[in-house]
Coordinates of C-alpha atoms in Angstrom, one line a residue:
Chain A
M478 CA 189.4 216.5 138.6
P479 CA 187.5 219.4 136.4
Q480 CA 189.3 222.2 138.2
R481 CA 192.5 220.9 136.1
S482 CA 190.9 220.4 133.5
K483 CA 190.0 223.7 133.0
R484 CA 193.7 225.0 133.4
E485 CA 194.6 223.2 131.3
E486 CA 192.3 224.7 128.5
I487 CA 193.4 228.2 129.5
A488 CA 197.0 226.8 129.5
A489 CA 196.4 226.1 125.2
A490 CA 194.0 228.4 124.4
A491 CA 196.7 230.9 125.6
V492 CA 199.4 229.1 123.6
D493 CA 197.4 229.3 120.6
R494 CA 196.8 233.2 121.4
F495 CA 199.9 234.3 122.0
H496 CA 201.1 232.5 118.9
S497 CA 198.5 233.4 116.6
H498 CA 198.5 237.3 117.9
G499 CA 201.2 238.4 120.4
Y500 CA 201.0 239.5 123.5
N501 CA 200.0 243.6 123.9
A502 CA 196.6 242.0 121.2
T503 CA 195.5 239.4 123.6
S504 CA 193.3 239.7 126.9
V505 CA 193.0 237.7 129.3
R506 CA 189.0 237.2 127.7
D507 CA 190.4 236.7 124.6
I508 CA 192.1 233.7 126.0
T509 CA 188.9 233.0 128.4
D510 CA 187.0 232.6 125.0
T511 CA 189.3 230.4 123.2
A512 CA 188.7 228.6 126.2
G513 CA 185.8 228.1 126.5
A514 CA 185.6 229.4 129.9
P515 CA 184.2 232.5 132.0
V516 CA 186.5 234.6 132.4
G517 CA 186.0 235.3 136.4
S518 CA 187.3 231.7 135.9
F519 CA 190.9 232.5 134.8
Y520 CA 192.2 234.2 137.9
N521 CA 191.3 230.7 140.4
H522 CA 194.1 229.2 137.7
F523 CA 197.0 231.9 137.5
A524 CA 197.8 235.7 138.8
T525 CA 198.4 237.4 135.3
K526 CA 198.4 236.9 131.8
E527 CA 202.1 237.9 132.3
D528 CA 201.9 234.3 134.6
L529 CA 200.4 232.7 131.6
A530 CA 202.5 234.0 129.2
L531 CA 205.5 232.1 130.9
E532 CA 203.1 228.9 131.3
A533 CA 202.3 229.4 127.6
V534 CA 206.1 229.7 126.8
R535 CA 207.3 226.5 128.9
R536 CA 204.1 224.4 126.9
Y537 CA 205.6 225.6 123.5
A538 CA 209.3 225.6 124.0
E539 CA 208.7 221.4 125.4
S540 CA 206.9 221.0 122.6
G541 CA 209.6 222.0 119.7
N542 CA 212.2 219.4 119.6
G543 CA 211.0 216.8 117.1
Y544 CA 213.8 214.4 116.0
L545 CA 216.7 216.0 117.7
A546 CA 216.9 213.1 119.7
D547 CA 216.3 209.9 117.5
R548 CA 219.3 208.3 117.2
S549 CA 218.6 206.2 114.6
L550 CA 219.1 208.3 112.2
P551 CA 222.9 210.4 111.0
P552 CA 223.0 213.3 113.0
L553 CA 222.8 216.3 110.3
E554 CA 220.0 213.8 108.8
R555 CA 218.4 214.7 112.6
L556 CA 219.0 218.1 112.3
R557 CA 217.5 218.4 108.6
R558 CA 214.2 216.6 109.7
H559 CA 213.9 219.0 113.2
F560 CA 214.1 222.4 111.0
A561 CA 212.1 220.4 108.5
C562 CA 209.2 219.8 110.4
I563 CA 208.5 223.0 111.2
Q564 CA 209.2 224.4 107.9
D565 CA 206.0 222.5 107.3
E566 CA 203.6 223.9 109.9
N567 CA 204.7 227.2 109.1
I568 CA 203.3 226.2 105.6
E569 CA 200.5 224.6 106.2
R570 CA 199.6 228.0 109.0
G571 CA 200.0 230.0 104.9
F572 CA 203.2 231.2 107.0
T573 CA 201.8 232.5 109.9
R574 CA 202.8 233.2 113.8
G575 CA 206.4 232.4 112.5
C576 CA 208.5 231.4 116.1
M577 CA 206.9 232.4 120.3
L578 CA 210.4 232.7 120.9
G579 CA 210.9 235.2 118.9
N580 CA 207.3 236.7 118.8
F581 CA 208.0 237.6 122.3
T582 CA 211.2 238.9 122.1
A583 CA 210.8 241.2 119.8
E584 CA 207.4 242.7 121.7
V585 CA 207.8 242.0 125.2
V586 CA 211.1 241.1 126.6
D587 CA 212.9 244.7 127.1
H588 CA 209.6 245.5 128.8
N589 CA 209.6 242.8 131.1
P590 CA 212.6 240.4 133.1
A591 CA 209.9 237.4 133.8
I592 CA 209.0 237.0 130.2
R593 CA 212.6 237.6 128.9
D594 CA 214.1 235.0 131.2
A595 CA 211.4 232.4 129.9
V596 CA 212.5 232.9 126.5
R597 CA 216.1 232.7 127.2
H598 CA 216.1 229.7 129.2
S599 CA 213.9 228.2 126.1
F600 CA 216.3 229.2 123.9
A601 CA 219.2 228.2 125.4
S602 CA 217.5 224.7 126.0
W603 CA 217.0 224.7 121.8
T604 CA 220.4 225.8 121.6
K605 CA 221.5 223.0 124.0
A606 CA 219.7 220.4 122.0
I607 CA 221.5 221.7 118.2
T608 CA 224.8 221.2 119.6
A609 CA 224.6 217.7 121.2
V610 CA 223.7 217.0 117.4
L611 CA 226.2 218.6 115.7
T612 CA 228.5 217.4 118.7
E613 CA 227.9 213.3 117.3
A614 CA 228.0 214.9 113.9
R615 CA 231.9 216.3 114.8
D616 CA 232.7 213.1 116.8
D617 CA 231.7 210.9 113.8
G618 CA 233.4 213.2 111.3
S619 CA 229.8 214.3 109.1
L620 CA 230.3 217.7 110.1
R621 CA 233.0 220.0 108.2
P622 CA 236.5 220.3 110.4
G623 CA 236.8 223.7 112.3
L624 CA 233.1 224.3 113.1
E625 CA 232.9 224.5 116.8
P626 CA 229.3 223.3 117.5
L627 CA 227.7 225.2 120.1
A628 CA 229.2 228.5 118.3
T629 CA 227.2 226.1 114.6
A630 CA 224.3 225.7 117.0
R631 CA 223.9 229.3 117.7
F632 CA 224.3 230.9 114.5
L633 CA 221.7 228.0 113.2
L634 CA 218.9 229.1 115.3
T635 CA 219.9 232.9 114.2
A636 CA 219.6 232.2 110.6
W637 CA 216.2 229.7 111.3
E638 CA 214.8 232.8 113.6
G639 CA 215.3 234.9 110.8
A640 CA 214.2 232.6 108.0
L641 CA 210.7 232.4 109.8
I642 CA 211.0 236.4 110.0
E643 CA 211.5 236.7 106.3
S644 CA 208.8 233.7 105.1
R645 CA 206.5 235.9 106.8
A646 CA 207.1 239.0 105.2
Y647 CA 206.7 237.8 101.8
Q648 CA 204.6 234.6 103.0
S649 CA 206.5 232.8 100.6
P650 CA 208.9 229.3 101.1
D651 CA 212.5 231.2 99.7
A652 CA 213.1 231.7 102.6
F653 CA 213.0 228.1 104.4
D654 CA 214.3 226.7 100.5
N655 CA 217.0 229.6 101.1
F656 CA 217.9 228.7 104.6
F657 CA 218.0 224.6 103.8
A658 CA 220.9 224.9 100.4
M659 CA 223.1 227.2 102.6
V660 CA 223.0 225.3 106.0
F661 CA 223.0 221.8 104.5
D662 CA 224.6 222.1 101.1
V663 CA 226.9 224.9 101.9
L664 CA 227.9 225.5 105.8
L665 CA 227.6 222.3 107.3
P666 CA 228.7 219.4 105.5
A667 CA 232.2 217.9 105.5
P668 CA 233.8 217.5 102.5
V669 CA 234.1 215.1 100.5
T670 CA 237.8 213.6 100.4
D671 CA 239.0 210.7 97.8
Chain B
M568 CA 206.0 276.6 106.7
P569 CA 205.3 274.9 110.5
Q570 CA 202.5 272.2 109.4
R571 CA 205.3 270.7 107.9
S572 CA 207.5 270.9 110.9
K573 CA 204.7 269.2 113.2
R574 CA 204.3 266.2 110.7
E575 CA 208.4 265.6 111.1
E576 CA 207.9 265.9 114.4
I577 CA 205.0 263.3 114.4
A578 CA 206.8 260.7 112.1
A579 CA 210.0 261.0 114.1
A580 CA 208.1 260.3 117.0
A581 CA 206.5 257.3 115.2
V582 CA 209.7 255.9 114.9
D583 CA 210.9 256.2 118.1
R584 CA 207.3 255.0 119.9
F585 CA 207.2 251.9 117.1
H586 CA 210.7 250.8 117.6
S587 CA 211.0 250.6 121.2
H588 CA 207.5 249.3 121.9
G589 CA 206.2 247.7 118.8
Y590 CA 202.8 248.5 117.5
N591 CA 199.9 247.4 119.2
A592 CA 202.1 249.3 122.5
T593 CA 201.9 252.8 121.1
S594 CA 198.7 255.0 120.5
V595 CA 198.4 257.9 118.8
R596 CA 198.3 259.6 121.7
D597 CA 202.1 257.9 122.9
I598 CA 202.7 259.3 119.5
T599 CA 201.6 262.8 119.8
D600 CA 202.9 263.0 123.5
T601 CA 206.5 262.5 122.3
A602 CA 206.2 264.3 119.3
G603 CA 204.9 267.5 122.1
A604 CA 201.5 267.8 119.8
P605 CA 197.8 267.8 120.3
V606 CA 196.3 264.5 119.6
G607 CA 193.7 266.2 118.5
S608 CA 196.4 267.7 115.7
F609 CA 197.2 263.9 114.7
Y610 CA 194.5 263.5 112.1
N611 CA 196.0 266.6 110.2
H612 CA 198.4 265.3 109.1
F613 CA 198.2 261.1 109.7
A614 CA 195.1 259.6 108.4
T615 CA 195.2 256.7 110.8
K616 CA 198.4 255.3 112.9
E617 CA 198.4 252.0 110.1
D618 CA 198.7 255.4 107.2
L619 CA 201.9 256.5 110.5
A620 CA 203.5 253.6 110.8
L621 CA 204.0 252.8 107.0
E622 CA 205.6 256.1 107.1
A623 CA 207.5 255.4 109.7
V624 CA 208.8 251.8 108.1
R625 CA 209.8 254.1 104.7
R626 CA 212.3 256.3 107.4
Y627 CA 213.3 253.7 109.6
A628 CA 214.0 251.4 106.3
E629 CA 215.6 254.7 104.5
S630 CA 218.3 255.6 107.7
G631 CA 220.0 251.8 107.2
N632 CA 221.9 251.2 104.4
G633 CA 225.4 252.6 106.5
Y634 CA 228.4 251.8 104.9
L635 CA 227.4 249.7 102.0
A636 CA 227.7 252.2 99.0
D637 CA 231.0 253.4 100.0
R638 CA 232.8 252.4 97.0
S639 CA 236.4 253.4 99.1
L640 CA 236.1 250.3 100.9
P641 CA 236.5 246.1 99.8
P642 CA 233.3 244.4 99.7
L643 CA 233.6 242.4 102.1
E644 CA 235.0 245.1 104.2
R645 CA 232.1 247.1 103.5
L646 CA 230.0 244.6 104.5
R647 CA 231.4 244.3 108.1
R648 CA 231.5 247.5 108.6
H649 CA 227.7 247.7 107.8
F650 CA 226.9 245.2 110.1
A651 CA 229.2 246.2 113.1
C652 CA 227.4 249.5 112.8
I653 CA 223.9 248.4 113.8
Q654 CA 225.5 246.4 116.5
D655 CA 227.4 249.4 117.9
E656 CA 223.8 251.1 118.1
N657 CA 222.2 248.2 118.9
I658 CA 224.7 247.9 122.2
E659 CA 224.4 251.3 122.9
R660 CA 220.9 250.8 123.7
G661 CA 221.7 248.1 126.1
F662 CA 220.1 245.1 123.0
T663 CA 216.4 246.9 123.5
R664 CA 214.5 247.3 120.2
G665 CA 216.4 245.2 117.5
C666 CA 215.5 246.0 114.0
M667 CA 212.1 247.5 113.5
L668 CA 210.9 245.5 110.4
G669 CA 211.7 242.4 112.0
N670 CA 209.7 243.6 114.9
F671 CA 206.9 244.8 113.0
T672 CA 207.2 241.1 110.8
A673 CA 206.5 239.4 114.3
E674 CA 204.0 241.6 116.1
V675 CA 201.2 242.5 112.6
V676 CA 202.4 241.3 109.7
D677 CA 200.3 238.7 109.6
H678 CA 196.9 240.9 111.0
N679 CA 197.8 244.1 107.7
P680 CA 198.7 243.2 104.6
A681 CA 199.5 247.0 103.7
I682 CA 202.2 246.7 107.3
R683 CA 202.7 243.7 105.4
D684 CA 203.8 245.6 101.5
A685 CA 205.9 248.2 103.7
V686 CA 208.2 245.6 105.4
R687 CA 208.4 243.4 102.3
H688 CA 209.6 245.9 100.1
S689 CA 212.3 247.3 103.4
F690 CA 213.4 243.9 103.2
A691 CA 214.1 243.4 99.4
S692 CA 215.9 246.7 98.9
W693 CA 218.1 246.0 102.1
T694 CA 219.0 242.4 99.9
K695 CA 219.5 244.2 97.0
A696 CA 222.3 246.3 98.4
I697 CA 224.0 243.3 100.5
T698 CA 223.8 241.5 97.1
A699 CA 225.0 244.4 94.9
V700 CA 228.2 244.5 97.5
L701 CA 228.9 240.4 97.5
T702 CA 228.2 240.5 93.5
E703 CA 231.1 243.3 93.9
A704 CA 233.0 240.5 95.9
R705 CA 232.5 237.5 93.2
D706 CA 233.9 240.0 90.6
D707 CA 237.0 240.8 92.2
G708 CA 237.6 237.3 93.8
S709 CA 236.9 238.2 97.6
L710 CA 234.0 236.1 98.1
R711 CA 234.4 232.2 98.4
P712 CA 234.2 230.3 95.2
G713 CA 230.3 228.7 94.5
L714 CA 228.9 231.4 96.9
E715 CA 226.0 232.7 95.0
P716 CA 225.7 236.4 95.8
L717 CA 221.7 236.9 96.5
A718 CA 221.3 233.6 98.4
T719 CA 224.2 234.7 100.7
A720 CA 222.5 238.2 100.8
R721 CA 219.1 236.8 102.1
F722 CA 220.7 233.7 104.0
L723 CA 222.9 236.7 106.1
L724 CA 219.9 238.7 106.9
T725 CA 218.1 236.4 108.2
A726 CA 221.1 235.6 110.1
W727 CA 221.1 238.5 111.8
E728 CA 217.7 239.7 112.6
G729 CA 217.6 236.4 114.2
A730 CA 221.4 237.7 116.2
L731 CA 218.6 240.6 116.9
I732 CA 216.8 238.5 118.0
E733 CA 219.3 236.0 120.4
S734 CA 221.0 239.5 121.7
R735 CA 218.0 240.9 123.2
A736 CA 216.5 237.8 124.6
Y737 CA 220.1 236.8 126.4
Q738 CA 220.8 241.3 127.0
S739 CA 224.2 240.3 125.7
P740 CA 226.7 241.5 122.6
D741 CA 227.3 237.1 122.2
A742 CA 224.7 236.8 119.6
F743 CA 226.8 239.1 117.4
D744 CA 229.8 238.1 117.7
N745 CA 229.4 234.9 116.9
F746 CA 227.5 236.3 113.8
F747 CA 230.7 238.6 112.7
A748 CA 232.3 234.6 113.6
M749 CA 230.6 232.8 111.4
V750 CA 229.7 234.9 108.8
F751 CA 233.5 236.6 108.1
D752 CA 235.4 233.4 109.2
V753 CA 234.4 230.6 108.2
L754 CA 231.5 231.5 105.5
L755 CA 232.6 233.9 103.1
P756 CA 236.5 234.3 102.6
A757 CA 237.7 232.7 100.0
P758 CA 240.0 230.0 100.8
V759 CA 243.6 231.2 100.0
T760 CA 245.9 229.6 97.4
D761 CA 249.7 229.6 98.0

């Protein structure tokens, strides 16, 4: 099925280009060039650049929940590894690209309701997955008493999006180190009781 | 001095357009149109769009430290009003625009070292101003023991940048409410001792 395969290549190229260069600085030709496809073939697979961006947001979000569902690990350790995994990807990329959801929010959502809905849906799924982990931690007593799983999950996600911004502006892992220290040493751990 | 006044109008228009539409979606003509200036006059005042963006980042950052230096208020109250002030601006704008420093980071800094330096410098000044307030809070005993002012300031700034992202994606004040509850009710306050 060569048609299907070319669609896949265009969608994968779109995730890569949108993530590295943003929405407005990426043309349909940039994407088809990256995919090694003639620019005219684009419209056999997608109606518009916006249409492809919606697909790219979905693909990007689906690839990002590493470790959260791994029940072989204690919940807070799962959460730590989840963020450490994204951190390592960002260090490997030299502190470039950040989070595509955050980037699209900063650049596009004010002017494009369809992309805003897709981004919001992806943020909501991510929040839900983190909330489930924190609910487990609350139930097994490893979460600091008084922390509400949903509110805490949303706060962690915003702090993480901000850490990605700081790491890019400073080209440095310091924001990640600070995130892990403030979240896992200060905010989350239940006090040890004698 | 009409020359100076036109330069001012172009710079103010640039802050407005870059903040509302981002860097790549803003042309020199968009800015001169907003300023009511002929496009050809632009180059009497700025060498390039990048040159103007550097000026816009400086102007934006200089306008943003409300309440932090107001010594008539207790330090944590000053900090709360600082973020509440930015929150109110964002609610008035219908949860659009976010933070220009965060937006330029998401869209531009990977590809433009001069803009990255300007954004980093502005983030560093903001962090320094918040650190000074938290240092006062530590010294007067209102900050939770064990919290280090610089690490805490950086964490608050990242959580705030993330809250701006979430509020735009959801078109909702919930991210702000969650930020204030998690920061001022959970993270920062020193426990009351009997």
